[in-house]
Every structure is written in C-alpha cells, then in structure tokens.
Short mmCIF file of C-alpha atoms in Angstrom, two decimals:
data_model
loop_
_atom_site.label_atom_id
_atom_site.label_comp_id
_atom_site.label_asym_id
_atom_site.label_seq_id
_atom_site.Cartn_x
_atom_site.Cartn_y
_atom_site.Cartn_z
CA UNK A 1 118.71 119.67 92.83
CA UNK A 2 115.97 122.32 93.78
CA UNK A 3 115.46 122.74 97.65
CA UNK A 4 112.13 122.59 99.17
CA UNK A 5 110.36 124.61 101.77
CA UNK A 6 112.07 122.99 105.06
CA UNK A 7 108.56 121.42 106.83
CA UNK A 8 108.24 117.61 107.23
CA UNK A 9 106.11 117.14 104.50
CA UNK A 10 108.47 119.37 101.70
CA UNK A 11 111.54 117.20 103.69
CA UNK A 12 109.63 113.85 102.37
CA UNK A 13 108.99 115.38 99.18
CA UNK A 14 112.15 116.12 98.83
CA UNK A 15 113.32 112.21 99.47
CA UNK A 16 111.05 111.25 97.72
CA UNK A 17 112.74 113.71 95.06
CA UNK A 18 116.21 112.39 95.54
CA UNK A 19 115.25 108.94 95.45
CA UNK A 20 113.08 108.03 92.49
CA UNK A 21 113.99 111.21 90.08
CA UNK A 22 112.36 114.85 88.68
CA UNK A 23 111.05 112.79 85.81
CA UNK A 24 108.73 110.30 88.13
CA UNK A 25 108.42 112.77 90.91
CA UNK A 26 107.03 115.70 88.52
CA UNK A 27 104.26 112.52 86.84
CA UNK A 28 103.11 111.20 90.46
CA UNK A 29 104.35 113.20 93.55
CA UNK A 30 104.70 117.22 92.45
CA UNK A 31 101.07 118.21 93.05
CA UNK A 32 99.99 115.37 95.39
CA UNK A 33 99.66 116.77 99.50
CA UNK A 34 101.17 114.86 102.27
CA UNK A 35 100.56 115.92 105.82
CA UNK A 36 101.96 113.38 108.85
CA UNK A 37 99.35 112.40 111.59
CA UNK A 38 100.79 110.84 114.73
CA UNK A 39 102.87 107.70 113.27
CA UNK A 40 101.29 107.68 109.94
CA UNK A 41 102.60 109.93 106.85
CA UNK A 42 98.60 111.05 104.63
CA UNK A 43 98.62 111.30 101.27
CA UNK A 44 95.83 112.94 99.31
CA UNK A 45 95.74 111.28 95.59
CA UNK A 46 92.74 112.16 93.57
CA UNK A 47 91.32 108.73 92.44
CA UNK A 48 91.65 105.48 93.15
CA UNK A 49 92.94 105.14 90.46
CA UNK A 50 96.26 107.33 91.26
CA UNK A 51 95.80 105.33 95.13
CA UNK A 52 96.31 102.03 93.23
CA UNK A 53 99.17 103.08 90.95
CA UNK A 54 101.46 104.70 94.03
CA UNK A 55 100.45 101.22 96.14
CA UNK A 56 101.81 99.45 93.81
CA UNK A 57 104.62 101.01 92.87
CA UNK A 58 105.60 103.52 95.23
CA UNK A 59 104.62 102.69 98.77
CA UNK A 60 107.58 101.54 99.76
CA UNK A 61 109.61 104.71 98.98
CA UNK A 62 106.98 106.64 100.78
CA UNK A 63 106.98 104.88 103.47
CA UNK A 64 111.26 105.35 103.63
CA UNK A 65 110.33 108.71 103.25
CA UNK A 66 107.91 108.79 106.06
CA UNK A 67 110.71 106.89 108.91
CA UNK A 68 113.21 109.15 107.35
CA UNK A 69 111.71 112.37 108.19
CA UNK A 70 110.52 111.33 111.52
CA UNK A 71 113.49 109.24 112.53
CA UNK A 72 110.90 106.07 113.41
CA UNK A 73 108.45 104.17 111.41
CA UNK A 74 105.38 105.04 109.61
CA UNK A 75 102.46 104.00 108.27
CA UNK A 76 101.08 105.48 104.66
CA UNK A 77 97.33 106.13 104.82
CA UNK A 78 95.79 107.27 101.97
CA UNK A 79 93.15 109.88 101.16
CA UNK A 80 91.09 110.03 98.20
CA UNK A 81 89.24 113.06 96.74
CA UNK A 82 86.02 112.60 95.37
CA UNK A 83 85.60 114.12 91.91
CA UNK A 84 83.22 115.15 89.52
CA UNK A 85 82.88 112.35 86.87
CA UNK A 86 83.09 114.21 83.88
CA UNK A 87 86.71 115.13 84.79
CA UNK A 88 87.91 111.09 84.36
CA UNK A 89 87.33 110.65 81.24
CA UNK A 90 89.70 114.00 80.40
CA UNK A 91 92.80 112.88 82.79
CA UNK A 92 92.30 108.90 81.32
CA UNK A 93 93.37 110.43 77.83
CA UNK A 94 96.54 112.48 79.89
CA UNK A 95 99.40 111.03 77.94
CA UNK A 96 101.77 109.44 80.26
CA UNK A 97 105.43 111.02 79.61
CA UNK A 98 103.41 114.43 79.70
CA UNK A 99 105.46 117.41 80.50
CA UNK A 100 103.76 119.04 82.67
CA UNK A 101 102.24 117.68 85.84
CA UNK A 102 98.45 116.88 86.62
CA UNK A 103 96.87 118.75 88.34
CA UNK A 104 94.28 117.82 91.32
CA UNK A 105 91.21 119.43 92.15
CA UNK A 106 90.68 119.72 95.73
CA UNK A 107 87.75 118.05 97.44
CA UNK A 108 85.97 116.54 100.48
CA UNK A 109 88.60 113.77 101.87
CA UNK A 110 87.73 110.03 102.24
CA UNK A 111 89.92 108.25 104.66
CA UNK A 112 90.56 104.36 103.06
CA UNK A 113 92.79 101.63 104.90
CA UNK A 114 95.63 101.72 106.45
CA UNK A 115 98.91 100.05 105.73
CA UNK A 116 100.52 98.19 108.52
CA UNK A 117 103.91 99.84 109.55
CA UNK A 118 106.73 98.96 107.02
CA UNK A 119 105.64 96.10 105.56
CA UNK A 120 102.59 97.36 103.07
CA UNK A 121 100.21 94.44 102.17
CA UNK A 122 102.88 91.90 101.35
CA UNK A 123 101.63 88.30 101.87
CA UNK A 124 103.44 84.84 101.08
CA UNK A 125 100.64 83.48 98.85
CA UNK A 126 101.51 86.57 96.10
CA UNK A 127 105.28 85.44 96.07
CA UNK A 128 105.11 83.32 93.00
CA UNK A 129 107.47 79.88 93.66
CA UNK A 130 109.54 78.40 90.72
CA UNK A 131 112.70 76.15 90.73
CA UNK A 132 114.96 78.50 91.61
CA UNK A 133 113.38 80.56 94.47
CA UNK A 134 111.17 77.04 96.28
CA UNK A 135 113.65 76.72 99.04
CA UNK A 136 113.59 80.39 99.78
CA UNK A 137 109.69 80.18 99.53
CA UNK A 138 109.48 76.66 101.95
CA UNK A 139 111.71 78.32 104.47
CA UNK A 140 109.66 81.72 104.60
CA UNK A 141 106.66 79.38 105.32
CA UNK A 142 107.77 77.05 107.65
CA UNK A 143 109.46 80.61 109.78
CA UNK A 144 106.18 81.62 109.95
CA UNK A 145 104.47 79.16 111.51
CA UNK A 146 107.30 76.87 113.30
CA UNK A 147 108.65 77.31 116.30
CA UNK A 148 112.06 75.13 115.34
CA UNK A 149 115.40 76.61 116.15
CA UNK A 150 116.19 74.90 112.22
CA UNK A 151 115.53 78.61 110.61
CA UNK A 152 116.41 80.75 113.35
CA UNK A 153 117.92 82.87 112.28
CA UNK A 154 116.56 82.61 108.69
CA UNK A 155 119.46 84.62 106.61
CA UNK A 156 118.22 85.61 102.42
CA UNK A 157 121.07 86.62 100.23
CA UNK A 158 121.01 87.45 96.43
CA UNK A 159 121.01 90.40 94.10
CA UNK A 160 118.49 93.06 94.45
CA UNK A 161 114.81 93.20 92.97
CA UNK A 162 114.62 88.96 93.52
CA UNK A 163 112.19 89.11 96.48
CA UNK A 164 114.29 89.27 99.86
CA UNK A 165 111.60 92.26 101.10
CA UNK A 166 108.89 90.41 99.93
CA UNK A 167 109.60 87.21 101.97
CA UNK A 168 110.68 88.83 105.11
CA UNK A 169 108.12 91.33 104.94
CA UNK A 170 105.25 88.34 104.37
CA UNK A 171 106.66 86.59 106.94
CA UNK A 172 105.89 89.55 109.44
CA UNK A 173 102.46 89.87 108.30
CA UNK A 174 101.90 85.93 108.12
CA UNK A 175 102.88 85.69 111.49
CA UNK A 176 101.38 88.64 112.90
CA UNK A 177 97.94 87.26 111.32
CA UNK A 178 98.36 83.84 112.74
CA UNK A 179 99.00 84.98 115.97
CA UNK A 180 98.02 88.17 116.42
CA UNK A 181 99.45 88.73 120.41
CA UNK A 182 102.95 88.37 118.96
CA UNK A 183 105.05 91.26 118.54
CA UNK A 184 106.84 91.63 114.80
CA UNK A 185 108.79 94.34 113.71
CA UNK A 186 110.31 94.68 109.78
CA UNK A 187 113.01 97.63 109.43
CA UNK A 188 115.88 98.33 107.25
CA UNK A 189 119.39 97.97 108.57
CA UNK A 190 119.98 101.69 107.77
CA UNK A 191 116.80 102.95 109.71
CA UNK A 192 118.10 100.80 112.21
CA UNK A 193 121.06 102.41 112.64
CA UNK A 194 119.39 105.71 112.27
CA UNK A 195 117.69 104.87 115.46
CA UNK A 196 120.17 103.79 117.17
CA UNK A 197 122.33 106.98 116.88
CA UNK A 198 119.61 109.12 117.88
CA UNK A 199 119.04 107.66 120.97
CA UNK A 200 122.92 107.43 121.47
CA UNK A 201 122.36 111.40 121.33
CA UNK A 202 119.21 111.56 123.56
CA UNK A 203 121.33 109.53 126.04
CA UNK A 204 117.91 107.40 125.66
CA UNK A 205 119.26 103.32 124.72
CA UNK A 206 117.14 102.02 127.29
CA UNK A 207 113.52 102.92 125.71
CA UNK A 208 116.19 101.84 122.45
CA UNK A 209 116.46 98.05 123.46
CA UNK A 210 113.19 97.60 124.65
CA UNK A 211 111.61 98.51 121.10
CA UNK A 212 114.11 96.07 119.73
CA UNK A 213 114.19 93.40 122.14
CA UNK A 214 110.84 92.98 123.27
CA UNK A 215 109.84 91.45 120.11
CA UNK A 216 108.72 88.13 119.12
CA UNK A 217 109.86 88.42 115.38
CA UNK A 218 112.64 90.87 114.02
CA UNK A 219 113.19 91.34 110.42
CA UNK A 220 116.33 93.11 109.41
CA UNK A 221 116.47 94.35 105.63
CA UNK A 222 119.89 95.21 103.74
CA UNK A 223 122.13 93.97 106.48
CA UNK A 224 125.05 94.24 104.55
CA UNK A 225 124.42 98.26 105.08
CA UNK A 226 125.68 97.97 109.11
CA UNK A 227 129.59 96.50 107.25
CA UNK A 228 132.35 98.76 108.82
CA UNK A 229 129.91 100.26 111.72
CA UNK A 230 131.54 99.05 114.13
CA UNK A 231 128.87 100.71 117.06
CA UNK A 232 125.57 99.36 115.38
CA UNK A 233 127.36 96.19 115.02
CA UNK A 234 128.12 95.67 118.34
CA UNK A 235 124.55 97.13 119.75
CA UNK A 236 123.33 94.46 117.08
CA UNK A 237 124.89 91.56 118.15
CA UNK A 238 123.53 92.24 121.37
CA UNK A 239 120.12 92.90 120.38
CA UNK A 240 120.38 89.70 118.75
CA UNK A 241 121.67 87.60 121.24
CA UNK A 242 118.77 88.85 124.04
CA UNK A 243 116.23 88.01 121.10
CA UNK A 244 117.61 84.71 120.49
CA UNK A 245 118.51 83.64 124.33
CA UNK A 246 114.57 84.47 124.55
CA UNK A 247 113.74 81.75 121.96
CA UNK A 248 112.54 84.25 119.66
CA UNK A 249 112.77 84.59 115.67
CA UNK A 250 115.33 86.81 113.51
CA UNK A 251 114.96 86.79 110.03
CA UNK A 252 117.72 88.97 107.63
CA UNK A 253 118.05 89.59 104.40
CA UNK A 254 121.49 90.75 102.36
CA UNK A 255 123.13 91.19 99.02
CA UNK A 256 126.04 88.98 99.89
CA UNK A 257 126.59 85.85 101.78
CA UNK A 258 127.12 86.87 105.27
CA UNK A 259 131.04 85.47 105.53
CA UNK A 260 131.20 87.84 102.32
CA UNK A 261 130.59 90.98 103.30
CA UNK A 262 133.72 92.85 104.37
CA UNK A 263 134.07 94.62 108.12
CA UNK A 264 131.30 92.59 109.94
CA UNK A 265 132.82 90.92 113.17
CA UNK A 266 133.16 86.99 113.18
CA UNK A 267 131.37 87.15 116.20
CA UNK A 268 127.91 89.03 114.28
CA UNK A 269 129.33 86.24 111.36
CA UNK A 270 129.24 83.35 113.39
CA UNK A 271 125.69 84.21 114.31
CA UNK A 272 124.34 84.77 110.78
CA UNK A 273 125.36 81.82 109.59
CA UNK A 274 124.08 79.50 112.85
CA UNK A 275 120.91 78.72 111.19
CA UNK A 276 119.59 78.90 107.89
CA UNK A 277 121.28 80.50 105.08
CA UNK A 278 119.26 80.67 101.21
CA UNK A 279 120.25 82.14 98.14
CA UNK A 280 117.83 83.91 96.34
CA UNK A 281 118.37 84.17 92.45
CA UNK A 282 116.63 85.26 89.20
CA UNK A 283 113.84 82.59 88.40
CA UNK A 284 113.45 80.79 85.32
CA UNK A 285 111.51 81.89 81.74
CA UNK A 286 108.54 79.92 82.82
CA UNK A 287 108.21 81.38 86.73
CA UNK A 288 108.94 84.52 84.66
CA UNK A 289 106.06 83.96 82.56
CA UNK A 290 104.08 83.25 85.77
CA UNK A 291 104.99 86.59 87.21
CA UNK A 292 104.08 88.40 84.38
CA UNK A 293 100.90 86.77 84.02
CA UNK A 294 99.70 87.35 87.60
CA UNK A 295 101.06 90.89 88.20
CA UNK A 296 98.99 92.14 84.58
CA UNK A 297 95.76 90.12 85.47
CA UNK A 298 95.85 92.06 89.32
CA UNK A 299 96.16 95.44 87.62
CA UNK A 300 93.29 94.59 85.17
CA UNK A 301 96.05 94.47 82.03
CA UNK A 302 94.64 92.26 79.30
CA UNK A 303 98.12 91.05 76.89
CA UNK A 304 98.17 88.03 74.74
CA UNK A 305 99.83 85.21 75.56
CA UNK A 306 102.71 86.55 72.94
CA UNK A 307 103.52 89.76 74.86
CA UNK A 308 103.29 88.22 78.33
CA UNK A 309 106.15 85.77 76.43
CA UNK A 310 108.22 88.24 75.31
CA UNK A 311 108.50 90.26 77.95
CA UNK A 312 109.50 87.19 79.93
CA UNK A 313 112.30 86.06 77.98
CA UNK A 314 113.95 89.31 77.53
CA UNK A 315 113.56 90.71 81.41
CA UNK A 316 115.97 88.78 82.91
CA UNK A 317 117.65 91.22 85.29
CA UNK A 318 115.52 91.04 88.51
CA UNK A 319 111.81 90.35 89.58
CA UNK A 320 111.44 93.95 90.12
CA UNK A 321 112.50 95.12 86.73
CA UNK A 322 110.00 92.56 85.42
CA UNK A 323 107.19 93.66 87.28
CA UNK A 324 108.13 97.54 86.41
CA UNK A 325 108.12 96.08 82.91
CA UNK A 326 104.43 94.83 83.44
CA UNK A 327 103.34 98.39 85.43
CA UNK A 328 104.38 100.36 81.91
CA UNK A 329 102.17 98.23 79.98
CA UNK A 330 99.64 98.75 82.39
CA UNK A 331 100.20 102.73 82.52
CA UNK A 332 99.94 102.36 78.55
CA UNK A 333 96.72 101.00 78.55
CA UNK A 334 95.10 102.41 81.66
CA UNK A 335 95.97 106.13 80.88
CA UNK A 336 95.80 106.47 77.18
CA UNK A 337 93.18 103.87 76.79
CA UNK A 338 95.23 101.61 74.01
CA UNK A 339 95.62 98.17 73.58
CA UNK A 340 99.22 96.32 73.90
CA UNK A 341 100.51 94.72 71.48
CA UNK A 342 103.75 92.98 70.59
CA UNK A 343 104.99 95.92 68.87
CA UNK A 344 103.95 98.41 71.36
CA UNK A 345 104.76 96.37 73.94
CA UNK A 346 108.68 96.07 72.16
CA UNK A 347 108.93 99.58 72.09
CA UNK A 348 108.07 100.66 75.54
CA UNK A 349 110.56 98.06 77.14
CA UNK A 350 113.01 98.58 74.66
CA UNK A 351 115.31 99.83 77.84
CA UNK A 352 114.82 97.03 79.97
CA UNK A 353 115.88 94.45 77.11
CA UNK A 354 119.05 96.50 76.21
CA UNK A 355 119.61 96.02 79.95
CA UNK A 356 119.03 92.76 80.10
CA UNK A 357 121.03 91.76 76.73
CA UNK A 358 124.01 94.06 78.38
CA UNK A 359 125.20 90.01 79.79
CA UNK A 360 126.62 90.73 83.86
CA UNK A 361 124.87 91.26 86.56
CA UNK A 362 126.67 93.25 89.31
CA UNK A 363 129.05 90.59 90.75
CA UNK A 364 130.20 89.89 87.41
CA UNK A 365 130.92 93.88 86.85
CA UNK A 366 132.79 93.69 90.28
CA UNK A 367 134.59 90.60 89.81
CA UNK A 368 135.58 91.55 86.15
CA UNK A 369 136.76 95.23 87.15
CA UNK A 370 138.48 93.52 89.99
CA UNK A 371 140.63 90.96 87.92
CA UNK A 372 141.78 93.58 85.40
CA UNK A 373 143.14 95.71 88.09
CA UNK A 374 144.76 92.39 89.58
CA UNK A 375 142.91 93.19 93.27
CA UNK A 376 139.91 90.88 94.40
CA UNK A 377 136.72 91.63 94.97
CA UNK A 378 136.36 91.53 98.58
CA UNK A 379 138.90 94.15 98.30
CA UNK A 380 136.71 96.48 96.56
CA UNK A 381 133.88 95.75 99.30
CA UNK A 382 136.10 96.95 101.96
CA UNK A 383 137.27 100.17 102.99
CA UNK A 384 140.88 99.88 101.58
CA UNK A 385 141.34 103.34 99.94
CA UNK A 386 144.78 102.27 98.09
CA UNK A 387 145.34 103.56 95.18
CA UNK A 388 144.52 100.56 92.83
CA UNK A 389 141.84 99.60 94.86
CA UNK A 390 140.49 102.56 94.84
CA UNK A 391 140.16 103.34 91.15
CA UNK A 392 139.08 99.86 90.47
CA UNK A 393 136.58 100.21 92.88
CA UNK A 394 135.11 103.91 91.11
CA UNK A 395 135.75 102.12 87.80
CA UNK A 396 133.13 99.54 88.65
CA UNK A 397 130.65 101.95 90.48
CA UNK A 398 130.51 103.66 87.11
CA UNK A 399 129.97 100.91 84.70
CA UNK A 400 126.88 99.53 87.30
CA UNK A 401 125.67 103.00 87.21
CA UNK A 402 125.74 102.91 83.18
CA UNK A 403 124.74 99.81 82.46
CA UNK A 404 121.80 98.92 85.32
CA UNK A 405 118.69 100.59 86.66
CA UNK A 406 120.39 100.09 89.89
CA UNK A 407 119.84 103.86 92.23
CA UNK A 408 123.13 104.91 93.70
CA UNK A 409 122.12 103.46 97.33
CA UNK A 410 121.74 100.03 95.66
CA UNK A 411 124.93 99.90 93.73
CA UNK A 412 126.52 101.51 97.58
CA UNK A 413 125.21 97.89 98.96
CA UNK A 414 127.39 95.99 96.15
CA UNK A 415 130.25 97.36 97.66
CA UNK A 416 130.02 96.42 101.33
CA UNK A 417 127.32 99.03 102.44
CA UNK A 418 129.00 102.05 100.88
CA UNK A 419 126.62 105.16 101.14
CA UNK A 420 124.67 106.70 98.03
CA UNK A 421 127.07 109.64 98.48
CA UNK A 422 130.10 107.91 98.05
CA UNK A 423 129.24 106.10 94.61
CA UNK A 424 128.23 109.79 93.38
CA UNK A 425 131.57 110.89 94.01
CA UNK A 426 133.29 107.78 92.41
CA UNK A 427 130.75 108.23 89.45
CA UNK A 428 131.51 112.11 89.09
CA UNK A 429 135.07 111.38 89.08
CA UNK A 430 135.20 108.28 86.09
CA UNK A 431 133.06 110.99 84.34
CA UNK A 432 135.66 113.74 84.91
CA UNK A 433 138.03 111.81 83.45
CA UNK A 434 136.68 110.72 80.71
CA UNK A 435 135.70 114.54 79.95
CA UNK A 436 139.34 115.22 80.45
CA UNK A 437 140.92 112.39 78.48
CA UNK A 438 142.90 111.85 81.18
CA UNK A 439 145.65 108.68 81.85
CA UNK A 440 145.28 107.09 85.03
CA UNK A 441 148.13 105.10 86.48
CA UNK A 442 148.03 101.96 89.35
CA UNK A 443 150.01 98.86 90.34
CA UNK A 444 150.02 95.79 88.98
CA UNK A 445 152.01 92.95 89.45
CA UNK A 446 154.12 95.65 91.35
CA UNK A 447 154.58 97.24 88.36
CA UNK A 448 153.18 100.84 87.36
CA UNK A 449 150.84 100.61 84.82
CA UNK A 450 149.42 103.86 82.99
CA UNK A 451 146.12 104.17 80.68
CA UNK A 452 143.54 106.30 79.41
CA UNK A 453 140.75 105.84 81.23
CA UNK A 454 138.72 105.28 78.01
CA UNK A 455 141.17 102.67 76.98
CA UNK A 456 140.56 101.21 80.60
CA UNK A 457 136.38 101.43 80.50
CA UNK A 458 136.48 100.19 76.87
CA UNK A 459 138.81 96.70 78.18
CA UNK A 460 136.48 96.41 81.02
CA UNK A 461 133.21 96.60 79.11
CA UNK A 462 134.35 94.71 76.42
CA UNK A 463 135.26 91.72 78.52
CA UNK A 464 131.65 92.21 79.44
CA UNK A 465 130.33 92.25 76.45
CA UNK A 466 128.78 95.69 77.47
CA UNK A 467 127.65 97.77 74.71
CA UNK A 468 129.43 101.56 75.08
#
C-alpha cells in the first residue's frame, strides 16, 4: 500500500485508505483537504453536492479516522467551496467509475454545521420498524426517555449492517435532545480501549475514569472487540459498575450474544445479560421495500415501484448493503444524469445479488467450517491456536472474505474480536495454499486426516451452496 506524508491529516488519509479501498478513496477522498481544528477533523469538498454524498456514506469512517489519529473523539465539520456555475454542469456528466480522480478548484471556504461527536445526525424516527427489528426499535425508545432499571443495561446483538449503530447512536442524540444537561457519550469498544492504554502510558487513569464515569448515558459499540483483553475488561467492568451504582444508563451493542463471545469474564457476562438483551436480524421483503423507498426519496432518487421491488427481494444480506444498493442508483442518476431502470438497475447491483443468492450468512460459514473440521464454533472464536482449530478457523476467514462485502475488521469481530491483521494473515495463507496445491493435514475423530486444500474449500462451499 503507498505511504503517505507522515502529518495528521496524510495519517487520516491514509485510514481512510486502508479502510474503504484505492478504488473509493481515489473517486471521493484523493484530492479532497482535511486539516484538524481543536476536536473537530475539516474537510473541504467542493459542492454540496460531494458534502451530501460523503454524509451519507462516509462520515462515519471519517470520523474513525479523525479519533484514530488523535487518540480521542472528533467531530467532522465540513467546508464547502463556492464555484463558478458553469463548472457543474461539466463534473455532473463525470462518469462515476472514472479513472482518474476529480479534481477541485480551490475557493473562498464556507463553514456549514457541525456534526455532534461520534454519532453524526442519527435519529430514531429514520430507523424504519418492521416485524423483525420492533422490539429492538420499542426498547431504543423507551431507553431514551425512561428512567426504569427494565433496559439498563440495554444489550443489541446481531450480524453487522442491521442497525445496532443506528439505535445506540439515536438513542444518544434522542436523549441528549430531550434533556439537554445530561451527559451522553457513544464510542467504539476499540477506541475505548485505545484510550484506555494511552492513559495507562501517561500514568493519567484518573482524568481516564472521569471522562467515562461522569456520564449520564454510555454507549459502547462492537463490544465483542474487548474478548481476550483481559485489562480493558477489567477497567470496564468497573467503569460499568460506578455508572450503574449511580443509576445511570449503559447501552451496548455486539455481534454475538454476550454468553457467546469467547474470553469475556462471567463477572463482565453476568452484567451484560442483567437487563435487556435483543436480537437484531435482517428485516422482511416488505420493511425492505420500506427502506428502499425512504433512503431513494431522501437522496432525491426517483425509481419505479418495480426497481425499488427488485432491489428489495434480492438484497437480503444486511440493511447496509441495501442502502449501499440504493446510494449506486443514486450515484447513477445524480452524476451521469440517467434514469434507472429495471435493467440498469440489474446490472449495477449485479454484485450485491450474487452475494445475496451465495445462501449463509457468517454464522452459517463458521458453524459449517466448524462441523467439517469436527471442532465447534466457539472454538474458532477463541484463542485456541491448535492445529485443527486453527486451520478451520483461516479456512472460514477466507471463504467470509470471498463470499461477503464484509472488510477484514468486520469478519475479525466474527471470530471473538480478532484484529483486521490477523484475518489478513489467515487469508494470505488459504491463498498460499491454494497457489501451491498444497495438502493440509488435522485431527479428526483422533484420527489424521490429510487433503488438498482445494478439495477442503470445494466440501466446505459446496455444503454452502457457495458458488466457487
């Protein structure tokens, strides 16, 4: 991957970089400045145009970017150039998989609002209720404005892309908005963590804790990321325990149930599972339909009543991939100014469908690559590095890396909080082997089995019904 110059702002670009890909990074971030001001990370975008697009889609990564350059939160203000009209008309007609990147002329800044710290403009009134996700939905409401001990704390498990940031997130800024003198703080488990070892090095816990437990309302994202640190645990269980003992509100959100994911103490356990535990899952084809429906009338997409039907019942991997579905209509018709139609609309999610016809979603990868190797799956989740386990466990890293949009730090939290770096390794080495032709040997039943590993992948995937 190519290095950038080593400032702040090139060390966010180059997150930024890792994160999303050269292909996306090169179309929206390569020419755009970013300069940080106090606790806020500035970006200068052209239009407002180019403002709404990364709002939408990307201001979330840029605000990850932000905390993880300056080791705390940050805000993401915006900063749009004014520019001479005639010039719109020419970038509107910019195809969008162009090679080479825009480029922005630079102009007099305008300063526009503010997002609040980590949790964007996310509101409970834009999560759009079905069958499947109304309990999640009632019990992000009533958190917000109840005081009762019945969701506290208020624990959201499920897959990713279903919604878990969105509630917890919207319950933050619900709460905040109802009662404004409260304190509420939204973070990630792993900036969490991040935190918390730097002040272990500045010898500095005590201004630590009182950021933490001062609060009123503390939202903790990916918890499943703080499985087998024993140190954040324990400096989390305590942080927990002043918050509660104060009669104030937690609110967590996970991939797994919380007596599910491996290395967390029974004591953090016990506590996660003291109030109210939801599972979040994939809505239906008609909340589907919803989603679509709302998410292309706020970005001005006009689709007929076929497409938006289509692209409901054939996106059935996660909310997120739906709505990333409805954004590349959008950038269709915003950028090269054509209309969408069924066929158009077939061909530019033609990826997302062969995703979503590809049958399993992660647990079933896991729990199918753990049955064939004769382990379980809690077993891959842990940090057991025998020698079955441990080839099982790369064996399924790789097929979720071919067969999902999932980034390597998502398909790390599938596997007990693993780190992006790890599933890079386990995917480089499945690859290796498969380059190699290589036989790979392991236990089962006590007895040594041996296989090539395409033999192995092929088995797997085919019990799958994954297409090679």
């Amino acid at each position: 991957m190519t290095k950038l110059k080593d400032s702040p702002e090139s060390k966010a670009k180059e997150y930024l970089l890792e994160k999303i890909g050269r292909e996306k990074y090169e179309m929206w971030f390569s020419q755009l400045d970013l300069s940080f001001k106090k606790d806020k990370l500035q970006v200068l975008v052209p239009n407002s145009f180019m403002e709404g697009m990364l709002r939408r889609n990307y201001l979330a990564i840029l605000e990850e970017a932000g905390s993880s350059v300056s080791g705390s939160e940050v805000g993401i203000s915006f900063v749009v150039s004014r520019e001479p009209s005639q010039q719109g008309s020419e970038r509107r007609l910019k195809p969008a998989n162009a090679k080479k990147p825009l480029k922005y002329p630079k102009a007099r800044p305008v300063v526009v609002e503010d997002s609040p710290a980590g949790t964007g403009r996310y509101n409970l009134d834009d999560f759009i209720v079905g069958r499947k996700n109304k309990i999640a939905h009632r019990a992000a409401r009533a958190c917000a404005g109840s005081g009762s001990d019945l969701y506290n704390p208020l624990f959201f498990f499920g897959s990713y892309g279903l919604g878990k940031t969105h509630l917890l997130k919207a319950i933050v800024n619900e709460t905040t908005r109802n009662n404004p003198s409260l304190k509420c703080k939204y973070i990630s488990a792993e900036d969490f963590t991040n935190q918390f070892v730097n002040s272990t090095l500045r010898k500095d816990m005590n201004s630590f804790r009182k950021r933490f437990r001062g609060v009123d309302v503390l939202a903790i994202d990916d918890v499943h990321f703080l499985a087998s640190k024993k140190g954040t645990q324990e400096e989390f269980l305590n942080t927990f325990n002043s918050i509660d003992h104060a009669d104030k509100k937690i609110i967590l959100a996970s991939d797994s149930h919380p007596t599910m994911i491996e290395q967390f103490t029974e004591s953090l356990v016990s506590r996660f599972v003291s109030g109210m535990v939801v599972k979040m899952e994939m809505p239906e084809f008609e909340t589907r339909k919803k989603i679509v429906e709302t998410k292309a009338a706020k970005m001005g997409l006009k689709i007929s009543q076929e497409v938006i039907e289509y692209v409901a019942h054939n996106v059935t991997v996660s909310v997120r991939e739906l709505e990333g579905a409805v954004k590349k209509l959008s950038a269709q018709q915003l950028l090269l100014e054509k209309k969408i139609t069924l066929g158009s609309a077939q061909y530019l999610i033609s990826d997302m469908v062969s995703r979503a016809r590809s049958g399993p979603d992660a647990e079933g990868i896991i729990e199918t690559t753990a049955s064939f190797f004769n382990v379980s799956s809690s077993q891959l989740r842990s940090k057991a590095k025998a020698k079955t386990v441990s080839l099982a466990r790369s064996v399924a890293m790789y097929l979720l890396r071919e067969h999902s949009d999932m980034s390597y730090p998502e398909i790390g939290g599938c596997f007990g909080g693993k780190n992006h770096s790890t599933v890079i390794q386990a995917c480089r080495k499945v690859q290796s082997l498969i380059e190699s032709n290589a036989t790979v040997d392991w236990k089962h039943r006590g007895l040594k089995r041996s296989e090539k590993i395409g033999s192995v992948l092929k088995q797997v995937s085919d019990s799958l019904n994954l297409q090679s």
